[in-house]
Amino acid sequence: MERLQKVIANAGVTSRRKAEELILDGKVKVNGKVVTELGVKVDDSDAIVVNGKPLPKVDKKVYYLLNKPSGYICSLSDEKGRKVVTDLIEDKSIRVYPVGRLDYDTTGLLILTNDGDFANMLSHPSNNVEKLYRVTIDGLLTADEIYALKDGIDIDGVKVVPTRVKIKKRNLNKKTEIVEFGIVEGRNHIVKRVFDSINHPVLKLKRESYAFLNVNDLQIGQYRDLNPKEIKKLKELKKDTK
Ligand code: URA
């Protein structure tokens, strides 16, 4: 037996928080009856209807590694009609969702899955997975600014201490710079906020790696299945960070 909101989220229909709202709003029926409590537990034999639609049965777990192009948002749908990352996935019979978020204009490594537990585990703040970004910034960093970056920049009262800060390329004519920047945390727009705060706005952003994974073998917009070894290793990251 699982909690109703978890089952709805795992089916890829929406997030767990939104599922809770749907339940509280009386939009969810179990075996024909509206359920408005969050504690209800269900199993496979229960008929669940969300917003008038039967909840799809999920038995097969899928895990994709995508090289995200710019111009796609990490959401299941968009009010502004922009393209969403799941548009890039051919098999529409299994509803997947992104693990964490990359901005509309960010490219690079994104994991998509229909395994809610796996997604929650990877996105949990206690999970110290290193993400490496290739950041093109406006302006050239001074030695003091590099020192400040390495020391950690305060964003909303929480210091962002990078695992890596390395200048990869300087363009003295254009006055732009490419910086390799590693972090473990995953707050929204965090890399842009760090560089904005030292007055070097981000011009281009690519996530190059996530723990041991990279997208070097994938063209932009291409994806592949994660192999069982990779899935196992990702699941084991939780144990490593305790
Ligand atoms: N940090 C950002 O600012 N944007 C991203 O897309 C990812 C991390």
PDB file of N, CA, C and O in Angstrom, residues 122-192:
ATOM      1  N   LEU A 122      17.327  11.587  -5.799  1.00  0.00           N
ATOM      2  CA  LEU A 122      18.392  12.379  -6.425  1.00  0.00           C
ATOM      3  C   LEU A 122      18.217  13.874  -6.183  1.00  0.00           C
ATOM      4  O   LEU A 122      19.190  14.608  -6.094  1.00  0.00           O
ATOM      5  N   SER A 123      16.963  14.326  -6.101  1.00  0.00           N
ATOM      6  CA  SER A 123      16.758  15.781  -5.942  1.00  0.00           C
ATOM      7  C   SER A 123      16.787  16.226  -4.486  1.00  0.00           C
ATOM      8  O   SER A 123      16.733  17.421  -4.213  1.00  0.00           O
ATOM      9  N   HIS A 124      16.833  15.274  -3.564  1.00  0.00           N
ATOM     10  CA  HIS A 124      16.797  15.669  -2.144  1.00  0.00           C
ATOM     11  C   HIS A 124      18.035  16.485  -1.775  1.00  0.00           C
ATOM     12  O   HIS A 124      19.139  16.151  -2.187  1.00  0.00           O
ATOM     13  N   PRO A 125      17.841  17.595  -1.016  1.00  0.00           N
ATOM     14  CA  PRO A 125      18.975  18.463  -0.681  1.00  0.00           C
ATOM     15  C   PRO A 125      20.124  17.735   0.021  1.00  0.00           C
ATOM     16  O   PRO A 125      21.277  18.146  -0.089  1.00  0.00           O
ATOM     17  N   SER A 126      19.802  16.627   0.738  1.00  0.00           N
ATOM     18  CA  SER A 126      20.879  15.926   1.448  1.00  0.00           C
ATOM     19  C   SER A 126      21.750  15.109   0.492  1.00  0.00           C
ATOM     20  O   SER A 126      22.771  14.553   0.879  1.00  0.00           O
ATOM     21  N   ASN A 127      21.320  15.025  -0.743  1.00  0.00           N
ATOM     22  CA  ASN A 127      22.051  14.207  -1.702  1.00  0.00           C
ATOM     23  C   ASN A 127      23.115  15.055  -2.406  1.00  0.00           C
ATOM     24  O   ASN A 127      22.818  15.830  -3.293  1.00  0.00           O
ATOM     25  N   ASN A 128      24.351  14.891  -1.967  1.00  0.00           N
ATOM     26  CA  ASN A 128      25.411  15.797  -2.432  1.00  0.00           C
ATOM     27  C   ASN A 128      26.029  15.382  -3.761  1.00  0.00           C
ATOM     28  O   ASN A 128      27.205  15.114  -3.858  1.00  0.00           O
ATOM     29  N   VAL A 129      25.194  15.337  -4.795  1.00  0.00           N
ATOM     30  CA  VAL A 129      25.705  14.958  -6.115  1.00  0.00           C
ATOM     31  C   VAL A 129      26.406  16.171  -6.729  1.00  0.00           C
ATOM     32  O   VAL A 129      25.847  17.269  -6.761  1.00  0.00           O
ATOM     33  N   GLU A 130      27.615  15.962  -7.236  1.00  0.00           N
ATOM     34  CA  GLU A 130      28.300  17.089  -7.887  1.00  0.00           C
ATOM     35  C   GLU A 130      27.779  17.279  -9.309  1.00  0.00           C
ATOM     36  O   GLU A 130      27.679  16.337 -10.086  1.00  0.00           O
ATOM     37  N   LYS A 131      27.414  18.524  -9.606  1.00  0.00           N
ATOM     38  CA  LYS A 131      27.023  18.878 -10.972  1.00  0.00           C
ATOM     39  C   LYS A 131      28.064  19.859 -11.482  1.00  0.00           C
ATOM     40  O   LYS A 131      28.377  20.836 -10.788  1.00  0.00           O
ATOM     41  N   LEU A 132      28.540  19.578 -12.686  1.00  0.00           N
ATOM     42  CA  LEU A 132      29.582  20.441 -13.239  1.00  0.00           C
ATOM     43  C   LEU A 132      29.001  21.251 -14.387  1.00  0.00           C
ATOM     44  O   LEU A 132      28.378  20.680 -15.295  1.00  0.00           O
ATOM     45  N   TYR A 133      29.201  22.569 -14.325  1.00  0.00           N
ATOM     46  CA  TYR A 133      28.658  23.461 -15.354  1.00  0.00           C
ATOM     47  C   TYR A 133      29.783  24.135 -16.127  1.00  0.00           C
ATOM     48  O   TYR A 133      30.832  24.460 -15.554  1.00  0.00           O
ATOM     49  N   ARG A 134      29.540  24.355 -17.406  1.00  0.00           N
ATOM     50  CA  ARG A 134      30.420  25.183 -18.226  1.00  0.00           C
ATOM     51  C   ARG A 134      29.701  26.516 -18.372  1.00  0.00           C
ATOM     52  O   ARG A 134      28.632  26.586 -18.994  1.00  0.00           O
ATOM     53  N   VAL A 135      30.257  27.539 -17.750  1.00  0.00           N
ATOM     54  CA  VAL A 135      29.546  28.816 -17.626  1.00  0.00           C
ATOM     55  C   VAL A 135      30.263  29.883 -18.433  1.00  0.00           C
ATOM     56  O   VAL A 135      31.442  30.171 -18.176  1.00  0.00           O
ATOM     57  N   THR A 136      29.578  30.458 -19.417  1.00  0.00           N
ATOM     58  CA  THR A 136      30.166  31.588 -20.141  1.00  0.00           C
ATOM     59  C   THR A 136      29.648  32.862 -19.489  1.00  0.00           C
ATOM     60  O   THR A 136      28.427  33.057 -19.395  1.00  0.00           O
ATOM     61  N   ILE A 137      30.566  33.683 -19.029  1.00  0.00           N
ATOM     62  CA  ILE A 137      30.137  34.893 -18.300  1.00  0.00           C
ATOM     63  C   ILE A 137      30.589  36.158 -19.014  1.00  0.00           C
ATOM     64  O   ILE A 137      31.536  36.145 -19.801  1.00  0.00           O
ATOM     65  N   ASP A 138      29.890  37.221 -18.707  1.00  0.00           N
ATOM     66  CA  ASP A 138      30.258  38.535 -19.205  1.00  0.00           C
ATOM     67  C   ASP A 138      31.350  39.087 -18.294  1.00  0.00           C
ATOM     68  O   ASP A 138      31.217  39.047 -17.071  1.00  0.00           O
ATOM     69  N   GLY A 139      32.422  39.581 -18.883  1.00  0.00           N
ATOM     70  CA  GLY A 139      33.501  40.180 -18.095  1.00  0.00           C
ATOM     71  C   GLY A 139      34.550  39.152 -17.697  1.00  0.00           C
ATOM     72  O   GLY A 139      34.328  37.944 -17.823  1.00  0.00           O
ATOM     73  N   LEU A 140      35.682  39.635 -17.245  1.00  0.00           N
ATOM     74  CA  LEU A 140      36.783  38.758 -16.845  1.00  0.00           C
ATOM     75  C   LEU A 140      36.912  38.794 -15.322  1.00  0.00           C
ATOM     76  O   LEU A 140      36.907  39.875 -14.724  1.00  0.00           O
ATOM     77  N   LEU A 141      37.029  37.627 -14.745  1.00  0.00           N
ATOM     78  CA  LEU A 141      37.094  37.562 -13.270  1.00  0.00           C
ATOM     79  C   LEU A 141      38.452  38.059 -12.773  1.00  0.00           C
ATOM     80  O   LEU A 141      39.498  37.693 -13.324  1.00  0.00           O
ATOM     81  N   THR A 142      38.427  38.853 -11.743  1.00  0.00           N
ATOM     82  CA  THR A 142      39.679  39.261 -11.100  1.00  0.00           C
ATOM     83  C   THR A 142      40.092  38.166 -10.112  1.00  0.00           C
ATOM     84  O   THR A 142      39.269  37.312  -9.743  1.00  0.00           O
ATOM     85  N   ALA A 143      41.355  38.255  -9.669  1.00  0.00           N
ATOM     86  CA  ALA A 143      41.830  37.261  -8.690  1.00  0.00           C
ATOM     87  C   ALA A 143      40.962  37.306  -7.426  1.00  0.00           C
ATOM     88  O   ALA A 143      40.628  36.271  -6.845  1.00  0.00           O
ATOM     89  N   ASP A 144      40.581  38.515  -7.025  1.00  0.00           N
ATOM     90  CA  ASP A 144      39.750  38.652  -5.814  1.00  0.00           C
ATOM     91  C   ASP A 144      38.386  37.998  -5.999  1.00  0.00           C
ATOM     92  O   ASP A 144      37.837  37.381  -5.079  1.00  0.00           O
ATOM     93  N   GLU A 145      37.830  38.178  -7.203  1.00  0.00           N
ATOM     94  CA  GLU A 145      36.507  37.582  -7.474  1.00  0.00           C
ATOM     95  C   GLU A 145      36.602  36.052  -7.481  1.00  0.00           C
ATOM     96  O   GLU A 145      35.701  35.366  -6.991  1.00  0.00           O
ATOM     97  N   ILE A 146      37.681  35.534  -8.040  1.00  0.00           N
ATOM     98  CA  ILE A 146      37.853  34.064  -8.045  1.00  0.00           C
ATOM     99  C   ILE A 146      37.965  33.559  -6.594  1.00  0.00           C
ATOM    100  O   ILE A 146      37.351  32.570  -6.219  1.00  0.00           O
ATOM    101  N   TYR A 147      38.698  34.322  -5.808  1.00  0.00           N
ATOM    102  CA  TYR A 147      38.851  33.959  -4.401  1.00  0.00           C
ATOM    103  C   TYR A 147      37.480  33.955  -3.704  1.00  0.00           C
ATOM    104  O   TYR A 147      37.139  33.017  -2.985  1.00  0.00           O
ATOM    105  N   ALA A 148      36.695  35.015  -3.978  1.00  0.00           N
ATOM    106  CA  ALA A 148      35.368  35.128  -3.349  1.00  0.00           C
ATOM    107  C   ALA A 148      34.461  33.972  -3.777  1.00  0.00           C
ATOM    108  O   ALA A 148      33.730  33.397  -2.962  1.00  0.00           O
ATOM    109  N   LEU A 149      34.540  33.637  -5.078  1.00  0.00           N
ATOM    110  CA  LEU A 149      33.731  32.511  -5.588  1.00  0.00           C
ATOM    111  C   LEU A 149      34.088  31.221  -4.863  1.00  0.00           C
ATOM    112  O   LEU A 149      33.215  30.463  -4.437  1.00  0.00           O
ATOM    113  N   LYS A 150      35.405  30.974  -4.744  1.00  0.00           N
ATOM    114  CA  LYS A 150      35.862  29.725  -4.106  1.00  0.00           C
ATOM    115  C   LYS A 150      35.487  29.678  -2.639  1.00  0.00           C
ATOM    116  O   LYS A 150      35.190  28.619  -2.085  1.00  0.00           O
ATOM    117  N   ASP A 151      35.499  30.852  -2.026  1.00  0.00           N
ATOM    118  CA  ASP A 151      35.187  30.948  -0.602  1.00  0.00           C
ATOM    119  C   ASP A 151      33.696  30.694  -0.354  1.00  0.00           C
ATOM    120  O   ASP A 151      33.284  30.254   0.720  1.00  0.00           O
ATOM    121  N   GLY A 152      32.885  30.988  -1.368  1.00  0.00           N
ATOM    122  CA  GLY A 152      31.436  30.759  -1.253  1.00  0.00           C
ATOM    123  C   GLY A 152      30.669  32.061  -1.274  1.00  0.00           C
ATOM    124  O   GLY A 152      30.979  32.990  -0.537  1.00  0.00           O
ATOM    125  N   ILE A 153      29.655  32.106  -2.139  1.00  0.00           N
ATOM    126  CA  ILE A 153      28.824  33.312  -2.283  1.00  0.00           C
ATOM    127  C   ILE A 153      27.514  33.071  -1.535  1.00  0.00           C
ATOM    128  O   ILE A 153      26.903  32.006  -1.671  1.00  0.00           O
ATOM    129  N   ASP A 154      27.113  34.080  -0.787  1.00  0.00           N
ATOM    130  CA  ASP A 154      25.879  33.974  -0.010  1.00  0.00           C
ATOM    131  C   ASP A 154      24.668  34.244  -0.895  1.00  0.00           C
ATOM    132  O   ASP A 154      24.568  35.312  -1.491  1.00  0.00           O
ATOM    133  N   ILE A 155      23.789  33.262  -1.007  1.00  0.00           N
ATOM    134  CA  ILE A 155      22.546  33.473  -1.768  1.00  0.00           C
ATOM    135  C   ILE A 155      21.389  33.198  -0.804  1.00  0.00           C
ATOM    136  O   ILE A 155      21.231  32.065  -0.342  1.00  0.00           O
ATOM    137  N   ASP A 156      20.615  34.232  -0.527  1.00  0.00           N
ATOM    138  CA  ASP A 156      19.483  34.116   0.414  1.00  0.00           C
ATOM    139  C   ASP A 156      19.904  33.500   1.747  1.00  0.00           C
ATOM    140  O   ASP A 156      19.221  32.619   2.286  1.00  0.00           O
ATOM    141  N   GLY A 157      21.064  33.918   2.228  1.00  0.00           N
ATOM    142  CA  GLY A 157      21.509  33.467   3.550  1.00  0.00           C
ATOM    143  C   GLY A 157      22.174  32.097   3.574  1.00  0.00           C
ATOM    144  O   GLY A 157      22.554  31.620   4.633  1.00  0.00           O
ATOM    145  N   VAL A 158      22.292  31.460   2.417  1.00  0.00           N
ATOM    146  CA  VAL A 158      22.969  30.147   2.378  1.00  0.00           C
ATOM    147  C   VAL A 158      24.162  30.251   1.420  1.00  0.00           C
ATOM    148  O   VAL A 158      24.018  30.684   0.270  1.00  0.00           O
ATOM    149  N   LYS A 159      25.333  29.887   1.934  1.00  0.00           N
ATOM    150  CA  LYS A 159      26.543  30.000   1.114  1.00  0.00           C
ATOM    151  C   LYS A 159      26.593  28.918   0.043  1.00  0.00           C
ATOM    152  O   LYS A 159      26.343  27.750   0.341  1.00  0.00           O
ATOM    153  N   VAL A 160      26.927  29.320  -1.169  1.00  0.00           N
ATOM    154  CA  VAL A 160      27.142  28.345  -2.244  1.00  0.00           C
ATOM    155  C   VAL A 160      28.648  28.146  -2.358  1.00  0.00           C
ATOM    156  O   VAL A 160      29.359  29.007  -2.874  1.00  0.00           O
ATOM    157  N   VAL A 161      29.126  27.032  -1.812  1.00  0.00           N
ATOM    158  CA  VAL A 161      30.570  26.756  -1.875  1.00  0.00           C
ATOM    159  C   VAL A 161      30.815  25.753  -2.998  1.00  0.00           C
ATOM    160  O   VAL A 161      30.364  24.612  -2.927  1.00  0.00           O
ATOM    161  N   PRO A 162      31.486  26.198  -4.056  1.00  0.00           N
ATOM    162  CA  PRO A 162      31.662  25.297  -5.200  1.00  0.00           C
ATOM    163  C   PRO A 162      32.682  24.195  -4.932  1.00  0.00           C
ATOM    164  O   PRO A 162      33.573  24.354  -4.090  1.00  0.00           O
ATOM    165  N   THR A 163      32.503  23.091  -5.661  1.00  0.00           N
ATOM    166  CA  THR A 163      33.484  22.009  -5.573  1.00  0.00           C
ATOM    167  C   THR A 163      34.648  22.298  -6.528  1.00  0.00           C
ATOM    168  O   THR A 163      35.713  21.720  -6.398  1.00  0.00           O
ATOM    169  N   ARG A 164      34.391  23.153  -7.507  1.00  0.00           N
ATOM    170  CA  ARG A 164      35.412  23.461  -8.503  1.00  0.00           C
ATOM    171  C   ARG A 164      35.171  24.827  -9.123  1.00  0.00           C
ATOM    172  O   ARG A 164      34.031  25.162  -9.432  1.00  0.00           O
ATOM    173  N   VAL A 165      36.239  25.606  -9.267  1.00  0.00           N
ATOM    174  CA  VAL A 165      36.169  26.858 -10.041  1.00  0.00           C
ATOM    175  C   VAL A 165      37.436  26.880 -10.881  1.00  0.00           C
ATOM    176  O   VAL A 165      38.542  26.893 -10.342  1.00  0.00           O
ATOM    177  N   LYS A 166      37.264  26.830 -12.193  1.00  0.00           N
ATOM    178  CA  LYS A 166      38.455  26.776 -13.040  1.00  0.00           C
ATOM    179  C   LYS A 166      38.199  27.605 -14.293  1.00  0.00           C
ATOM    180  O   LYS A 166      37.174  27.396 -14.966  1.00  0.00           O
ATOM    181  N   ILE A 167      39.098  28.539 -14.586  1.00  0.00           N
ATOM    182  CA  ILE A 167      38.950  29.321 -15.825  1.00  0.00           C
ATOM    183  C   ILE A 167      39.401  28.441 -16.983  1.00  0.00           C
ATOM    184  O   ILE A 167      40.528  27.961 -17.006  1.00  0.00           O
ATOM    185  N   LYS A 168      38.500  28.231 -17.957  1.00  0.00           N
ATOM    186  CA  LYS A 168      38.827  27.352 -19.079  1.00  0.00           C
ATOM    187  C   LYS A 168      39.307  28.154 -20.291  1.00  0.00           C
ATOM    188  O   LYS A 168      40.113  27.683 -21.074  1.00  0.00           O
ATOM    189  N   LYS A 169      38.742  29.341 -20.462  1.00  0.00           N
ATOM    190  CA  LYS A 169      39.057  30.141 -21.653  1.00  0.00           C
ATOM    191  C   LYS A 169      38.768  31.597 -21.365  1.00  0.00           C
ATOM    192  O   LYS A 169      37.745  31.910 -20.743  1.00  0.00           O
ATOM    193  N   ARG A 170      39.669  32.481 -21.832  1.00  0.00           N
ATOM    194  CA  ARG A 170      39.415  33.919 -21.684  1.00  0.00           C
ATOM    195  C   ARG A 170      39.360  34.522 -23.068  1.00  0.00           C
ATOM    196  O   ARG A 170      40.226  34.235 -23.896  1.00  0.00           O
ATOM    197  N   ASN A 171      38.349  35.351 -23.343  1.00  0.00           N
ATOM    198  CA  ASN A 171      38.320  36.081 -24.602  1.00  0.00           C
ATOM    199  C   ASN A 171      38.553  37.555 -24.276  1.00  0.00           C
ATOM    200  O   ASN A 171      37.652  38.260 -23.836  1.00  0.00           O
ATOM    201  N   LEU A 172      39.806  37.968 -24.486  1.00  0.00           N
ATOM    202  CA  LEU A 172      40.189  39.322 -24.059  1.00  0.00           C
ATOM    203  C   LEU A 172      39.523  40.389 -24.923  1.00  0.00           C
ATOM    204  O   LEU A 172      39.248  41.491 -24.450  1.00  0.00           O
ATOM    205  N   ASN A 173      39.236  40.038 -26.202  1.00  0.00           N
ATOM    206  CA  ASN A 173      38.572  41.029 -27.082  1.00  0.00           C
ATOM    207  C   ASN A 173      37.125  41.238 -26.669  1.00  0.00           C
ATOM    208  O   ASN A 173      36.681  42.358 -26.454  1.00  0.00           O
ATOM    209  N   LYS A 174      36.416  40.126 -26.545  1.00  0.00           N
ATOM    210  CA  LYS A 174      34.978  40.226 -26.206  1.00  0.00           C
ATOM    211  C   LYS A 174      34.754  40.471 -24.723  1.00  0.00           C
ATOM    212  O   LYS A 174      33.643  40.760 -24.295  1.00  0.00           O
ATOM    213  N   LYS A 175      35.791  40.282 -23.947  1.00  0.00           N
ATOM    214  CA  LYS A 175      35.696  40.363 -22.476  1.00  0.00           C
ATOM    215  C   LYS A 175      34.624  39.393 -21.934  1.00  0.00           C
ATOM    216  O   LYS A 175      33.677  39.767 -21.245  1.00  0.00           O
ATOM    217  N   THR A 176      34.814  38.150 -22.347  1.00  0.00           N
ATOM    218  CA  THR A 176      33.969  37.083 -21.797  1.00  0.00           C
ATOM    219  C   THR A 176      34.908  35.956 -21.347  1.00  0.00           C
ATOM    220  O   THR A 176      36.076  35.917 -21.756  1.00  0.00           O
ATOM    221  N   GLU A 177      34.350  35.062 -20.560  1.00  0.00           N
ATOM    222  CA  GLU A 177      35.195  34.028 -19.988  1.00  0.00           C
ATOM    223  C   GLU A 177      34.384  32.738 -19.825  1.00  0.00           C
ATOM    224  O   GLU A 177      33.194  32.809 -19.523  1.00  0.00           O
ATOM    225  N   ILE A 178      35.050  31.600 -20.027  1.00  0.00           N
ATOM    226  CA  ILE A 178      34.361  30.328 -19.761  1.00  0.00           C
ATOM    227  C   ILE A 178      34.924  29.746 -18.470  1.00  0.00           C
ATOM    228  O   ILE A 178      36.139  29.584 -18.330  1.00  0.00           O
ATOM    229  N   VAL A 179      34.021  29.470 -17.549  1.00  0.00           N
ATOM    230  CA  VAL A 179      34.434  28.973 -16.227  1.00  0.00           C
ATOM    231  C   VAL A 179      33.824  27.596 -16.001  1.00  0.00           C
ATOM    232  O   VAL A 179      32.637  27.380 -16.271  1.00  0.00           O
ATOM    233  N   GLU A 180      34.654  26.671 -15.521  1.00  0.00           N
ATOM    234  CA  GLU A 180      34.118  25.376 -15.080  1.00  0.00           C
ATOM    235  C   GLU A 180      33.732  25.548 -13.617  1.00  0.00           C
ATOM    236  O   GLU A 180      34.566  25.957 -12.801  1.00  0.00           O
ATOM    237  N   PHE A 181      32.469  25.251 -13.329  1.00  0.00           N
ATOM    238  CA  PHE A 181      31.950  25.558 -11.993  1.00  0.00           C
ATOM    239  C   PHE A 181      31.196  24.338 -11.484  1.00  0.00           C
ATOM    240  O   PHE A 181      30.214  23.898 -12.087  1.00  0.00           O
ATOM    241  N   GLY A 182      31.672  23.769 -10.389  1.00  0.00           N
ATOM    242  CA  GLY A 182      31.022  22.570  -9.831  1.00  0.00           C
ATOM    243  C   GLY A 182      30.294  22.907  -8.542  1.00  0.00           C
ATOM    244  O   GLY A 182      30.821  23.643  -7.702  1.00  0.00           O
ATOM    245  N   ILE A 183      29.075  22.378  -8.409  1.00  0.00           N
ATOM    246  CA  ILE A 183      28.328  22.587  -7.155  1.00  0.00           C
ATOM    247  C   ILE A 183      27.569  21.307  -6.804  1.00  0.00           C
ATOM    248  O   ILE A 183      27.280  20.487  -7.679  1.00  0.00           O
ATOM    249  N   VAL A 184      27.209  21.201  -5.543  1.00  0.00           N
ATOM    250  CA  VAL A 184      26.398  20.046  -5.156  1.00  0.00           C
ATOM    251  C   VAL A 184      24.935  20.443  -4.965  1.00  0.00           C
ATOM    252  O   VAL A 184      24.046  19.614  -5.044  1.00  0.00           O
ATOM    253  N   GLU A 185      24.688  21.707  -4.736  1.00  0.00           N
ATOM    254  CA  GLU A 185      23.304  22.084  -4.432  1.00  0.00           C
ATOM    255  C   GLU A 185      22.475  22.301  -5.708  1.00  0.00           C
ATOM    256  O   GLU A 185      23.025  22.392  -6.804  1.00  0.00           O
ATOM    257  N   GLY A 186      21.172  22.381  -5.526  1.00  0.00           N
ATOM    258  CA  GLY A 186      20.332  22.397  -6.724  1.00  0.00           C
ATOM    259  C   GLY A 186      19.234  23.437  -6.709  1.00  0.00           C
ATOM    260  O   GLY A 186      18.200  23.231  -7.332  1.00  0.00           O
ATOM    261  N   ARG A 187      19.451  24.574  -6.000  1.00  0.00           N
ATOM    262  CA  ARG A 187      18.384  25.584  -6.015  1.00  0.00           C
ATOM    263  C   ARG A 187      18.197  26.131  -7.424  1.00  0.00           C
ATOM    264  O   ARG A 187      19.157  26.169  -8.216  1.00  0.00           O
ATOM    265  N   ASN A 188      16.981  26.586  -7.710  1.00  0.00           N
ATOM    266  CA  ASN A 188      16.682  27.100  -9.049  1.00  0.00           C
ATOM    267  C   ASN A 188      17.572  28.295  -9.415  1.00  0.00           C
ATOM    268  O   ASN A 188      17.802  29.155  -8.573  1.00  0.00           O
ATOM    269  N   HIS A 189      18.032  28.317 -10.638  1.00  0.00           N
ATOM    270  CA  HIS A 189      18.845  29.423 -11.193  1.00  0.00           C
ATOM    271  C   HIS A 189      20.100  29.697 -10.364  1.00  0.00           C
ATOM    272  O   HIS A 189      20.607  30.816 -10.370  1.00  0.00           O
ATOM    273  N   ILE A 190      20.581  28.688  -9.648  1.00  0.00           N
ATOM    274  CA  ILE A 190      21.615  28.966  -8.659  1.00  0.00           C
ATOM    275  C   ILE A 190      22.923  29.458  -9.293  1.00  0.00           C
ATOM    276  O   ILE A 190      23.575  30.372  -8.767  1.00  0.00           O
ATOM    277  N   VAL A 191      23.301  28.885 -10.435  1.00  0.00           N
ATOM    278  CA  VAL A 191      24.573  29.304 -11.046  1.00  0.00           C
ATOM    279  C   VAL A 191      24.449  30.759 -11.530  1.00  0.00           C
ATOM    280  O   VAL A 191      25.333  31.595 -11.281  1.00  0.00           O
ATOM    281  N   LYS A 192      23.330  31.068 -12.160  1.00  0.00           N
ATOM    282  CA  LYS A 192      23.126  32.445 -12.641  1.00  0.00           C
ATOM    283  C   LYS A 192      23.098  33.425 -11.476  1.00  0.00           C
ATOM    284  O   LYS A 192      23.633  34.525 -11.563  1.00  0.00           O
TER     285      LYS A 192
END
